[in-house]
Amino acid sequence: MRSDPNRLRSALLALSLGIFSSTAFADTPEKKEWAVSHFTLENGMEVVVIPDGRAPITTHMVWYKVGSADEPPGKSGIAHFFEHLMFKGTSNHKAGEFDHAIAEIGGNNNAFTSYDYTAYFETVPSDALESMMGYEADRMRNLVLNDEVVATERDVVLEERRSRIDNDPSALLDEEVSATLWQNQPYRIPVIGWMQEMEELNRKDAREFYDRYYTPNNAVLVVASDLDAETVKAMAERTYGKIERGPDLPARVRPVEPEQNTKRTVTLTDERVSVPSLSSQWVVPSYNTAKPGEAEALDLLSEILGGGLRSRLYQELVVKQGIAASAGASYNGTMLDATSFTVYGTPRGEATLEQVEQAINKQIERIAKDGVTDDELEKAKKRFVRATIFARDRQISMANMYGSALATGATVQDLQEWPDRIGKVTAEEVRAAAVRYLQPSISTTGYLLPTMKAGN
Amino acid sequence: MRSDPNRLRSALLALSLGIFSSTAFADTPEKKEWAVSHFTLENGMEVVVIPDGRAPITTHMVWYKVGSADEPPGKSGIAHFFEHLMFKGTSNHKAGEFDHAIAEIGGNNNAFTSYDYTAYFETVPSDALESMMGYEADRMRNLVLNDEVVATERDVVLEERRSRIDNDPSALLDEEVSATLWQNQPYRIPVIGWMQEMEELNRKDAREFYDRYYTPNNAVLVVASDLDAETVKAMAERTYGKIERGPDLPARVRPVEPEQNTKRTVTLTDERVSVPSLSSQWVVPSYNTAKPGEAEALDLLSEILGGGLRSRLYQELVVKQGIAASAGASYNGTMLDATSFTVYGTPRGEATLEQVEQAINKQIERIAKDGVTDDELEKAKKRFVRATIFARDRQISMANMYGSALATGATVQDLQEWPDRIGKVTAEEVRAAAVRYLQPSISTTGYLLPTMKAGN
């Protein structure tokens, strides 16, 4: 939506920094006192109700199981563009009416688009929940899509691309690194779209996209609230329940990545860059594609290798050696298809990018050779479980966890069993994940360089 | 077809070495004595008849305007796989009958698949032409596609991929370089297909592909023969003319490439490599996408820079400096979408790959800075025109020229005017093409390295 220029970016950042993954898949030992309800309406709409009795505040989210990776060839950007169009008028409410109703009661709302899903949310006083459901159900099917609306909003997303991507060397580099890492799988295409294709998006594309994907049986409703599940269910039936089921969609089977045999680099040199940086990526399984335990091992590997101030990369490169201003790793396991594992670093002082890269690779090799310690492993596990508890402090975090997991192939049960599965990962499994997936000779590395140091 | 394991490879080599481009677009000053006929059958099948009265021999080709770049997402390899299936039985002829008939009269036949087209040809005594047309028209619509045929031939193409690509480090590298150069346009997908997708190709995929693309209105018949055009036309009407027109296909509009902002490298290190080599590529316009004169300038640039023994790269790197065992450039302009311009080299003796790369870049920079000489330009133009005349010496070369051009958006008139357009290119236009397209800081380079020299 127009009013928040950081919306797309935060969604992308959340993904790239692994916020979803490290806090994903919640539930805790005291499971019974904190029971998540899960049911399906007659028209196929899945509903999750997360109890949160602290205050009469409710977060209401609708997740559509469609993202940029589901776009037809040549139509990149349509998923995100369509998210914008959802803030226009419907046959029942003029454009702006929904936003205005939320602002009036002191709530807030927003939306975001990613590779695998598009989500809309409102946080409001709980007595406004049914009204929110009414608005949200209305725009699921009654959007007014005419040429004027489409043309106006297309200019907005084009400008969004110019300001966020084309004017930002690091964003441009990220795009080309992704398209170099992914040679077949659709994650190679940027969520916001390629400029030349965004320019051609039209009313017909929007209409087809809407009719195909914006249906109750392709949506997950997530409500985190002090209201009980029965009350929420009754409201959902009175609002969303009235919408007719849409046509069944085929399984979300997308092109997959061939085996990588090469080391790839992508270098962007630009005068706007002041500090050089690098990041290396590998294709790895996601929770949805991994063999049992493998995604959990990758999550822990990422945490131990580069998950924060206690991680090996930070401790070695930043604290001990002092050659890096930053260094870390991330793994985003909450994806429908194979995903990426990333390590990154920025040199400090006289240190070169090459030194930082070698030092990062050395830490990877150490884990591949000697594994991780039991102490590191236990602490990493505890940090994960703790993060899922902290996540409860924000309704939107909890709702994000459930929504993103359910939109990428997981079940509520998968989420609830996640802490147990994390608990079972052995040090040897972490080492094996590093050996198998993080091969420095088969990687994709992006270098961001200032113009003056082009020959560095 | 199974009997000739070099079929696909030769088609690909022809493309990558620019044979089609440097000999493409023929006709000569003595146009009237050598008139190519061009007409369309009532069912929409385009026909080109090229006179060649030297002997009672005829080359008969059918070009389908479908190649690997037209494949649906996730179905890579179907175009080439289908080419194999075309050698199976029809409802009128058992598998092998067609091949046998050709062998009996001392003819030869084959087929090839590329990004933009699939072509089938027979060279036979001219009195067998109508019989060839009968067979070819028959398999255009009457192929028997059952599960057994599909499964058997799928094993053949899978084995083809294993032996030609997966067992050949340079082929593997080429694949990943292409997929790194092309980040959106379908030329990034290998013609033979990605293994994991080829394994899943089935009868339904084959049937849909056949019904969609194998129709007279999606085909070009090219006949090079001592028979006159009227005779050929009458035969074509009696054979192909009987086939019903297929459904109209939408325009061949494919995803196009975004602007490249980075320098990309792809390195394959393998113990089977004995001599290192490199090649750099750039995305450039094809004859079908270029502004007037630009593709012609790129053709001449490629010829002057690295088109053979007289080229700058060869003379400088191989002859004068003695640092390279080979060095050259190529431009394949006969493509439907934007295409690539390539420079390549292999070090000799003590010289390193880095020295060769720097020397190649220096030659590009020299042209970008100082341009080419009038003498170089005139000689390059003459070599091109001469090549189109030499091409007449082989019926298949002439037929390839017309077929590939017509299948990638050119007209017979375009071909006939090509020598004039080449003649008009100025030295400044050649220099401008180098400046605009061959930027060493925005390129995609593949390195093939022996394992021992990994750190080279």
Coordinates of C-alpha atoms in Angstrom, one line a residue, chain B:
Chain B
M1 CA 17.5 -39.5 -34.2
R2 CA 19.4 -42.3 -32.6
S3 CA 21.7 -43.2 -35.4
D4 CA 23.7 -40.0 -35.4
P5 CA 24.9 -39.0 -31.9
N6 CA 26.4 -35.8 -33.2
R7 CA 23.2 -34.3 -34.4
L8 CA 22.3 -32.1 -31.5
R9 CA 25.9 -31.2 -31.0
S10 CA 26.5 -30.0 -34.5
A11 CA 23.4 -27.9 -34.4
L12 CA 24.6 -26.3 -31.2
L13 CA 28.2 -25.9 -32.4
A14 CA 26.9 -24.3 -35.6
L15 CA 25.1 -21.8 -33.5
S16 CA 27.9 -21.2 -31.0
L17 CA 30.5 -20.8 -33.7
G18 CA 28.3 -18.4 -35.7
I19 CA 28.3 -20.5 -38.8
F20 CA 24.8 -19.5 -39.5
S21 CA 25.4 -15.9 -38.8
S22 CA 28.5 -15.4 -40.9
T23 CA 27.0 -17.2 -43.9
A24 CA 23.4 -16.1 -43.3
F25 CA 21.3 -13.8 -45.4
A26 CA 22.5 -14.8 -48.8
D27 CA 22.0 -13.4 -52.2
T28 CA 24.5 -11.9 -54.6
P29 CA 24.7 -9.2 -57.3
E30 CA 23.6 -11.6 -60.0
K31 CA 20.2 -11.8 -58.3
K32 CA 18.1 -12.4 -61.4
E33 CA 19.8 -15.5 -62.6
W34 CA 19.4 -17.0 -59.1
A35 CA 15.9 -16.3 -58.0
V36 CA 14.6 -17.9 -54.8
S37 CA 10.9 -18.6 -54.9
H38 CA 8.7 -17.9 -51.9
F39 CA 5.1 -18.7 -51.5
T40 CA 2.5 -19.9 -49.0
L41 CA 0.2 -22.9 -49.3
E42 CA -3.5 -22.4 -48.5
N43 CA -3.1 -24.0 -45.1
G44 CA -0.5 -21.5 -44.1
M45 CA 2.7 -23.5 -44.8
E46 CA 5.4 -21.2 -46.0
V47 CA 7.6 -22.6 -48.9
V48 CA 11.0 -21.4 -50.1
V49 CA 12.5 -23.0 -53.3
I50 CA 16.2 -22.4 -53.9
P51 CA 17.4 -23.2 -57.4
D52 CA 20.4 -25.5 -57.7
G53 CA 20.8 -27.0 -61.1
R54 CA 24.1 -28.7 -60.7
A55 CA 22.9 -32.2 -60.2
P56 CA 19.6 -34.1 -59.9
I57 CA 19.9 -33.9 -56.1
T58 CA 17.4 -32.2 -53.8
T59 CA 17.6 -31.1 -50.1
H60 CA 14.2 -31.0 -48.5
M61 CA 13.9 -29.4 -45.1
V62 CA 10.9 -28.7 -42.8
W63 CA 11.5 -26.1 -40.2
Y64 CA 9.0 -25.8 -37.3
K65 CA 8.9 -22.4 -35.6
V66 CA 9.3 -24.0 -32.1
G67 CA 12.5 -24.6 -30.1
S68 CA 13.6 -25.0 -26.6
A69 CA 12.9 -21.4 -25.8
D70 CA 9.2 -22.0 -26.4
E71 CA 8.9 -24.8 -23.9
P72 CA 6.5 -24.4 -20.9
P73 CA 8.2 -23.8 -17.5
G74 CA 9.4 -27.1 -16.0
K75 CA 9.3 -29.0 -19.3
S76 CA 12.8 -28.3 -20.5
G77 CA 14.0 -30.7 -23.2
I78 CA 10.6 -31.4 -24.6
A79 CA 11.4 -29.7 -28.0
H80 CA 14.5 -31.8 -28.5
F81 CA 12.8 -34.9 -27.0
F82 CA 10.0 -34.4 -29.5
E83 CA 12.5 -34.3 -32.4
H84 CA 13.5 -37.8 -31.4
L85 CA 9.9 -39.0 -31.3
M86 CA 9.4 -37.8 -34.8
F87 CA 11.6 -40.7 -35.9
K88 CA 9.1 -43.2 -34.5
G89 CA 6.2 -44.8 -36.3
T90 CA 3.1 -43.1 -37.6
S91 CA -0.4 -44.5 -38.3
N92 CA 0.8 -45.0 -41.9
H93 CA 4.4 -46.0 -41.6
K94 CA 6.2 -48.2 -39.0
A95 CA 9.2 -46.8 -37.2
G96 CA 12.2 -47.0 -39.4
E97 CA 10.4 -47.2 -42.7
F98 CA 11.1 -43.6 -43.6
D99 CA 14.8 -44.0 -42.7
H100 CA 15.0 -47.2 -44.7
A101 CA 13.4 -45.6 -47.8
I102 CA 16.1 -42.9 -47.7
A103 CA 19.0 -45.3 -47.2
E104 CA 17.8 -47.4 -50.1
I105 CA 18.1 -44.6 -52.5
G106 CA 21.5 -43.5 -51.2
G107 CA 20.2 -40.4 -49.5
N108 CA 20.8 -39.0 -46.0
N109 CA 18.6 -37.4 -43.4
N110 CA 18.7 -35.9 -40.0
A111 CA 17.2 -33.3 -37.7
F112 CA 18.2 -30.8 -35.1
T113 CA 16.7 -28.7 -32.4
S114 CA 17.8 -25.2 -31.3
Y115 CA 16.4 -22.4 -29.1
D116 CA 14.1 -21.1 -31.8
Y117 CA 13.4 -23.9 -34.2
T118 CA 13.4 -27.6 -34.9
A119 CA 14.3 -28.8 -38.4
Y120 CA 14.1 -32.1 -40.3
F121 CA 15.9 -32.7 -43.6
E122 CA 16.6 -35.2 -46.3
T123 CA 19.1 -35.0 -49.2
V124 CA 18.0 -37.4 -51.9
P125 CA 17.9 -37.9 -55.7
S126 CA 15.4 -35.3 -57.0
D127 CA 12.9 -38.0 -58.3
A128 CA 12.4 -39.0 -54.6
L129 CA 11.3 -35.5 -53.5
E130 CA 7.6 -36.1 -53.6
S131 CA 8.0 -39.3 -51.7
M132 CA 10.0 -37.4 -49.0
M133 CA 7.3 -34.8 -48.8
G134 CA 4.8 -37.6 -48.3
Y135 CA 6.7 -39.1 -45.4
E136 CA 7.4 -35.7 -43.8
A137 CA 3.8 -34.6 -44.2
D138 CA 2.6 -37.8 -42.7
R139 CA 4.7 -37.4 -39.5
M140 CA 3.6 -33.8 -39.2
R141 CA 0.2 -35.1 -38.0
N142 CA 0.0 -38.9 -37.7
L143 CA 2.7 -39.8 -35.2
V144 CA 1.8 -42.6 -32.9
L145 CA 2.6 -41.4 -29.3
N146 CA 2.1 -44.1 -26.7
D147 CA 3.6 -44.6 -23.3
E148 CA 6.1 -47.3 -24.6
V149 CA 7.5 -45.1 -27.4
V150 CA 7.8 -42.2 -25.0
A151 CA 9.5 -44.2 -22.2
T152 CA 12.0 -45.8 -24.6
E153 CA 13.0 -42.6 -26.3
R154 CA 13.2 -40.7 -23.0
D155 CA 15.9 -43.2 -21.9
V156 CA 17.7 -42.3 -25.1
V157 CA 17.7 -38.6 -24.5
L158 CA 18.6 -39.0 -20.9
E159 CA 21.6 -41.1 -22.0
E160 CA 22.4 -38.4 -24.5
R161 CA 22.5 -35.8 -21.8
R162 CA 24.7 -37.9 -19.6
S163 CA 27.2 -38.6 -22.3
R164 CA 27.3 -35.2 -24.0
I165 CA 26.8 -32.8 -21.1
D166 CA 27.3 -34.5 -17.7
N167 CA 30.5 -36.3 -18.8
D168 CA 32.0 -33.2 -20.4
P169 CA 33.2 -30.4 -18.1
S170 CA 33.2 -27.8 -20.9
A171 CA 29.6 -28.6 -21.7
L172 CA 28.6 -28.4 -18.1
L173 CA 30.4 -25.0 -17.8
D174 CA 28.7 -23.7 -21.0
E175 CA 25.3 -24.6 -19.5
E176 CA 26.0 -22.7 -16.3
V177 CA 27.5 -19.7 -18.1
S178 CA 24.4 -19.5 -20.3
A179 CA 22.2 -19.6 -17.2
T180 CA 24.3 -16.9 -15.7
L181 CA 24.4 -14.7 -18.7
W182 CA 20.6 -15.0 -19.3
Q183 CA 18.7 -14.2 -16.1
N184 CA 15.3 -14.0 -17.6
Q185 CA 15.2 -14.8 -21.3
P186 CA 14.6 -18.5 -22.0
Y187 CA 18.0 -19.0 -23.8
R188 CA 19.3 -19.6 -20.2
I189 CA 17.8 -23.1 -20.4
P190 CA 19.8 -25.8 -22.2
V191 CA 18.3 -27.0 -25.4
I192 CA 18.7 -30.6 -24.3
G193 CA 16.9 -29.8 -21.0
W194 CA 17.7 -30.1 -17.3
M195 CA 18.1 -33.7 -16.2
Q196 CA 15.5 -33.6 -13.5
E197 CA 12.9 -32.2 -15.9
M198 CA 13.7 -34.5 -18.8
E199 CA 13.2 -37.5 -16.4
E200 CA 9.5 -36.4 -16.0
L201 CA 8.6 -35.7 -19.6
N202 CA 5.6 -37.9 -20.5
R203 CA 3.2 -38.8 -23.3
K204 CA 0.8 -36.0 -22.3
D205 CA 3.6 -33.4 -22.6
A206 CA 4.6 -34.8 -26.0
R207 CA 1.0 -34.9 -27.2
E208 CA 0.3 -31.3 -26.2
F209 CA 3.6 -30.1 -27.8
Y210 CA 2.8 -32.0 -31.0
D211 CA -0.8 -30.7 -31.3
R212 CA 0.3 -27.1 -30.6
Y213 CA 3.4 -26.7 -32.7
Y214 CA 3.5 -29.4 -35.5
T215 CA 1.1 -27.8 -37.9
P216 CA 1.5 -26.6 -41.5
N217 CA 0.9 -23.0 -40.5
N218 CA 3.8 -23.2 -38.0
A219 CA 6.2 -24.7 -40.5
V220 CA 8.5 -23.5 -43.3
L221 CA 9.4 -25.9 -46.1
V222 CA 12.7 -25.2 -47.7
V223 CA 13.7 -27.1 -50.9
A224 CA 17.1 -26.6 -52.6
S225 CA 16.8 -28.5 -55.9
D226 CA 17.3 -28.7 -59.7
L227 CA 13.5 -29.0 -60.0
D228 CA 11.7 -25.8 -60.9
A229 CA 9.6 -24.0 -58.3
E230 CA 6.3 -24.8 -60.1
T231 CA 7.1 -28.5 -59.9
V232 CA 8.0 -28.3 -56.3
K233 CA 4.9 -26.2 -55.5
A234 CA 2.6 -28.8 -57.2
M235 CA 4.3 -31.6 -55.1
A236 CA 3.9 -29.6 -51.9
E237 CA 0.2 -29.0 -52.6
R238 CA -0.4 -32.7 -53.2
T239 CA 1.4 -33.7 -50.0
Y240 CA 1.5 -30.9 -47.3
G241 CA -1.4 -29.1 -48.9
K242 CA -3.7 -31.9 -47.7
I243 CA -3.0 -31.2 -44.1
E244 CA -5.6 -29.1 -42.3
R245 CA -4.4 -25.7 -40.9
G246 CA -3.8 -25.8 -37.1
P247 CA -5.0 -23.3 -34.5
D248 CA -3.3 -19.9 -34.8
L249 CA -0.5 -19.5 -32.3
P250 CA 0.0 -16.3 -30.3
A251 CA 3.0 -14.1 -31.3
R252 CA 6.3 -15.6 -30.0
V253 CA 6.7 -13.0 -27.3
R254 CA 9.1 -14.3 -24.6
P255 CA 10.5 -12.8 -21.4
V256 CA 13.3 -10.4 -22.2
E257 CA 16.5 -9.8 -20.3
P258 CA 16.8 -7.0 -17.8
E259 CA 19.7 -4.6 -18.0
Q260 CA 23.0 -6.1 -16.6
N261 CA 24.8 -4.1 -13.9
T262 CA 27.4 -6.6 -12.8
K263 CA 30.5 -8.5 -13.9
R264 CA 29.8 -12.2 -13.5
T265 CA 32.1 -15.2 -13.5
V266 CA 31.5 -18.9 -13.6
T267 CA 34.4 -21.3 -12.8
L268 CA 34.4 -25.0 -13.3
T269 CA 37.4 -26.9 -12.0
D270 CA 37.7 -30.5 -13.0
E271 CA 40.4 -33.1 -13.1
R272 CA 39.4 -34.1 -16.6
V273 CA 40.4 -30.6 -17.9
S274 CA 43.9 -30.6 -19.3
V275 CA 44.1 -27.1 -20.7
P276 CA 42.4 -24.1 -19.1
S277 CA 40.3 -21.8 -21.2
L278 CA 37.9 -18.8 -20.9
S279 CA 35.1 -17.2 -22.7
S280 CA 33.3 -13.9 -22.1
Q281 CA 29.8 -13.1 -23.2
W282 CA 27.6 -10.1 -23.6
V283 CA 23.9 -9.8 -24.3
V284 CA 23.5 -8.0 -27.7
P285 CA 20.7 -7.6 -30.2
S286 CA 20.0 -10.2 -32.8
Y287 CA 19.0 -9.4 -36.4
N288 CA 15.4 -9.7 -35.2
T289 CA 15.7 -7.3 -32.3
A290 CA 18.4 -4.8 -33.4
K291 CA 18.0 -1.3 -34.7
P292 CA 18.7 -1.0 -38.4
G293 CA 22.4 -1.6 -39.1
E294 CA 23.3 -2.7 -35.6
A295 CA 23.3 -6.4 -36.1
E296 CA 25.3 -6.0 -39.3
A297 CA 27.9 -3.9 -37.3
L298 CA 28.1 -6.6 -34.6
D299 CA 28.7 -9.2 -37.4
L300 CA 31.5 -7.2 -38.8
L301 CA 32.9 -6.4 -35.3
S302 CA 33.0 -10.1 -34.5
E303 CA 34.7 -10.8 -37.8
I304 CA 37.4 -8.1 -37.4
L305 CA 37.9 -8.8 -33.7
G306 CA 38.0 -12.6 -33.8
G307 CA 36.6 -14.1 -36.9
G308 CA 39.5 -16.2 -38.0
L309 CA 43.2 -16.3 -38.8
R310 CA 43.3 -12.7 -40.0
S311 CA 41.4 -11.3 -37.0
R312 CA 43.0 -9.0 -34.3
L313 CA 42.7 -11.6 -31.5
Y314 CA 44.3 -14.3 -33.5
Q315 CA 47.1 -12.1 -34.9
E316 CA 47.9 -10.5 -31.6
L317 CA 47.5 -13.3 -29.1
V318 CA 48.4 -16.3 -31.1
V319 CA 50.8 -15.0 -33.8
K320 CA 52.5 -12.0 -32.4
Q321 CA 52.6 -12.4 -28.6
G322 CA 52.4 -16.2 -28.7
I323 CA 50.5 -16.3 -25.4
A324 CA 47.4 -18.1 -26.7
A325 CA 46.9 -21.4 -28.4
S326 CA 43.5 -20.1 -29.7
A327 CA 41.6 -16.9 -29.5
G328 CA 38.5 -15.5 -31.3
A329 CA 35.1 -14.0 -31.2
S330 CA 31.7 -14.9 -32.4
Y331 CA 28.3 -13.4 -32.8
N332 CA 25.2 -15.4 -33.6
G333 CA 22.7 -12.9 -35.0
T334 CA 20.2 -15.4 -36.4
M335 CA 18.0 -15.6 -33.2
L336 CA 14.5 -14.6 -32.4
D337 CA 15.4 -12.7 -29.3
A338 CA 18.5 -10.9 -28.0
T339 CA 21.5 -13.0 -28.5
S340 CA 25.1 -13.2 -27.3
F341 CA 28.5 -12.0 -28.4
T342 CA 31.4 -14.2 -27.3
V343 CA 35.2 -13.8 -27.1
Y344 CA 37.4 -16.7 -26.1
G345 CA 40.9 -17.9 -25.6
T346 CA 43.3 -20.6 -24.4
P347 CA 46.7 -19.9 -23.0
R348 CA 49.8 -21.4 -24.5
G349 CA 53.1 -22.4 -22.8
E350 CA 53.8 -20.5 -19.7
A351 CA 51.1 -17.9 -20.3
T352 CA 48.3 -17.7 -17.7
L353 CA 44.6 -17.5 -18.3
E354 CA 44.7 -14.0 -16.7
Q355 CA 47.3 -12.8 -19.3
V356 CA 45.1 -14.1 -22.1
E357 CA 42.0 -12.4 -20.6
Q358 CA 43.8 -9.1 -20.3
A359 CA 45.1 -9.3 -23.8
I360 CA 41.6 -10.0 -25.1
N361 CA 40.2 -7.1 -23.2
K362 CA 43.0 -4.9 -24.5
Q363 CA 42.0 -5.7 -28.1
I364 CA 38.4 -4.8 -27.3
E365 CA 39.5 -1.6 -25.7
R366 CA 41.6 -0.7 -28.8
I367 CA 38.6 -1.0 -31.1
A368 CA 36.4 0.9 -28.7
K369 CA 39.0 3.7 -28.5
D370 CA 40.5 3.8 -32.0
G371 CA 38.0 1.9 -34.1
V372 CA 38.8 -0.3 -37.0
T373 CA 40.7 0.5 -40.2
D374 CA 38.9 1.0 -43.6
D375 CA 41.1 -1.8 -44.9
E376 CA 40.0 -4.2 -42.2
L377 CA 36.4 -3.3 -42.7
E378 CA 36.5 -3.8 -46.5
K379 CA 38.2 -7.1 -46.2
A380 CA 35.7 -8.3 -43.6
K381 CA 32.8 -7.3 -45.8
K382 CA 34.3 -9.2 -48.7
R383 CA 34.9 -12.3 -46.6
F384 CA 31.2 -12.2 -45.6
V385 CA 29.9 -11.9 -49.1
R386 CA 32.3 -14.5 -50.3
A387 CA 31.1 -16.9 -47.6
T388 CA 27.5 -16.5 -48.8
I389 CA 28.6 -17.5 -52.3
F390 CA 30.7 -20.5 -51.1
A391 CA 27.6 -21.5 -49.1
R392 CA 25.9 -22.2 -52.4
D393 CA 28.3 -25.1 -52.8
R394 CA 26.3 -27.1 -50.3
Q395 CA 22.5 -27.4 -50.7
I396 CA 22.2 -27.9 -47.0
S397 CA 24.0 -24.6 -46.2
M398 CA 21.7 -22.6 -48.4
A399 CA 18.6 -24.4 -47.0
N400 CA 19.9 -23.7 -43.4
M401 CA 20.3 -20.0 -44.2
Y402 CA 16.8 -19.6 -45.4
G403 CA 15.2 -21.9 -42.9
S404 CA 17.0 -20.4 -39.8
A405 CA 16.3 -16.8 -40.9
L406 CA 12.6 -17.4 -41.7
A407 CA 12.2 -19.3 -38.4
T408 CA 13.6 -16.3 -36.4
G409 CA 11.6 -13.5 -37.8
A410 CA 13.4 -12.5 -41.0
T411 CA 11.8 -12.4 -44.5
V412 CA 13.2 -13.5 -47.8
Q413 CA 13.6 -9.9 -48.7
D414 CA 15.7 -9.3 -45.5
L415 CA 18.0 -12.1 -46.7
Q416 CA 18.3 -10.7 -50.1
E417 CA 19.1 -7.2 -48.9
W418 CA 21.7 -8.4 -46.4
P419 CA 24.8 -8.0 -48.6
D420 CA 23.8 -4.4 -49.3
R421 CA 23.2 -3.7 -45.6
I422 CA 26.6 -5.2 -44.7
G423 CA 28.1 -3.0 -47.4
K424 CA 26.8 0.2 -45.8
V425 CA 28.2 -0.4 -42.3
T426 CA 30.8 2.3 -41.5
A427 CA 33.9 1.9 -39.3
E428 CA 32.4 4.3 -36.8
E429 CA 29.3 2.0 -36.5
V430 CA 31.6 -1.0 -35.7
R431 CA 33.4 1.0 -33.1
A432 CA 30.1 2.2 -31.6
A433 CA 28.9 -1.4 -31.3
A434 CA 32.1 -2.3 -29.4
V435 CA 31.7 0.7 -27.1
R436 CA 28.0 0.1 -26.4
Y437 CA 28.0 -3.7 -26.0
L438 CA 31.5 -5.1 -25.1
Q439 CA 32.1 -3.5 -21.7
P440 CA 34.7 -5.6 -19.8
S441 CA 33.2 -4.4 -16.5
I442 CA 29.7 -5.7 -17.4
S443 CA 30.3 -9.2 -18.8
T444 CA 29.8 -12.9 -18.0
T445 CA 33.0 -15.0 -18.1
G446 CA 33.4 -18.7 -17.9
Y447 CA 36.6 -20.3 -16.7
L448 CA 37.5 -23.9 -17.3
L449 CA 40.3 -25.0 -15.0
P450 CA 42.3 -28.2 -14.5
T451 CA 42.1 -29.3 -10.9
M452 CA 45.9 -28.8 -10.4
K453 CA 45.7 -25.2 -11.3
A454 CA 42.6 -24.4 -9.2
G455 CA 44.4 -21.5 -7.5
N456 CA 45.7 -20.1 -10.8

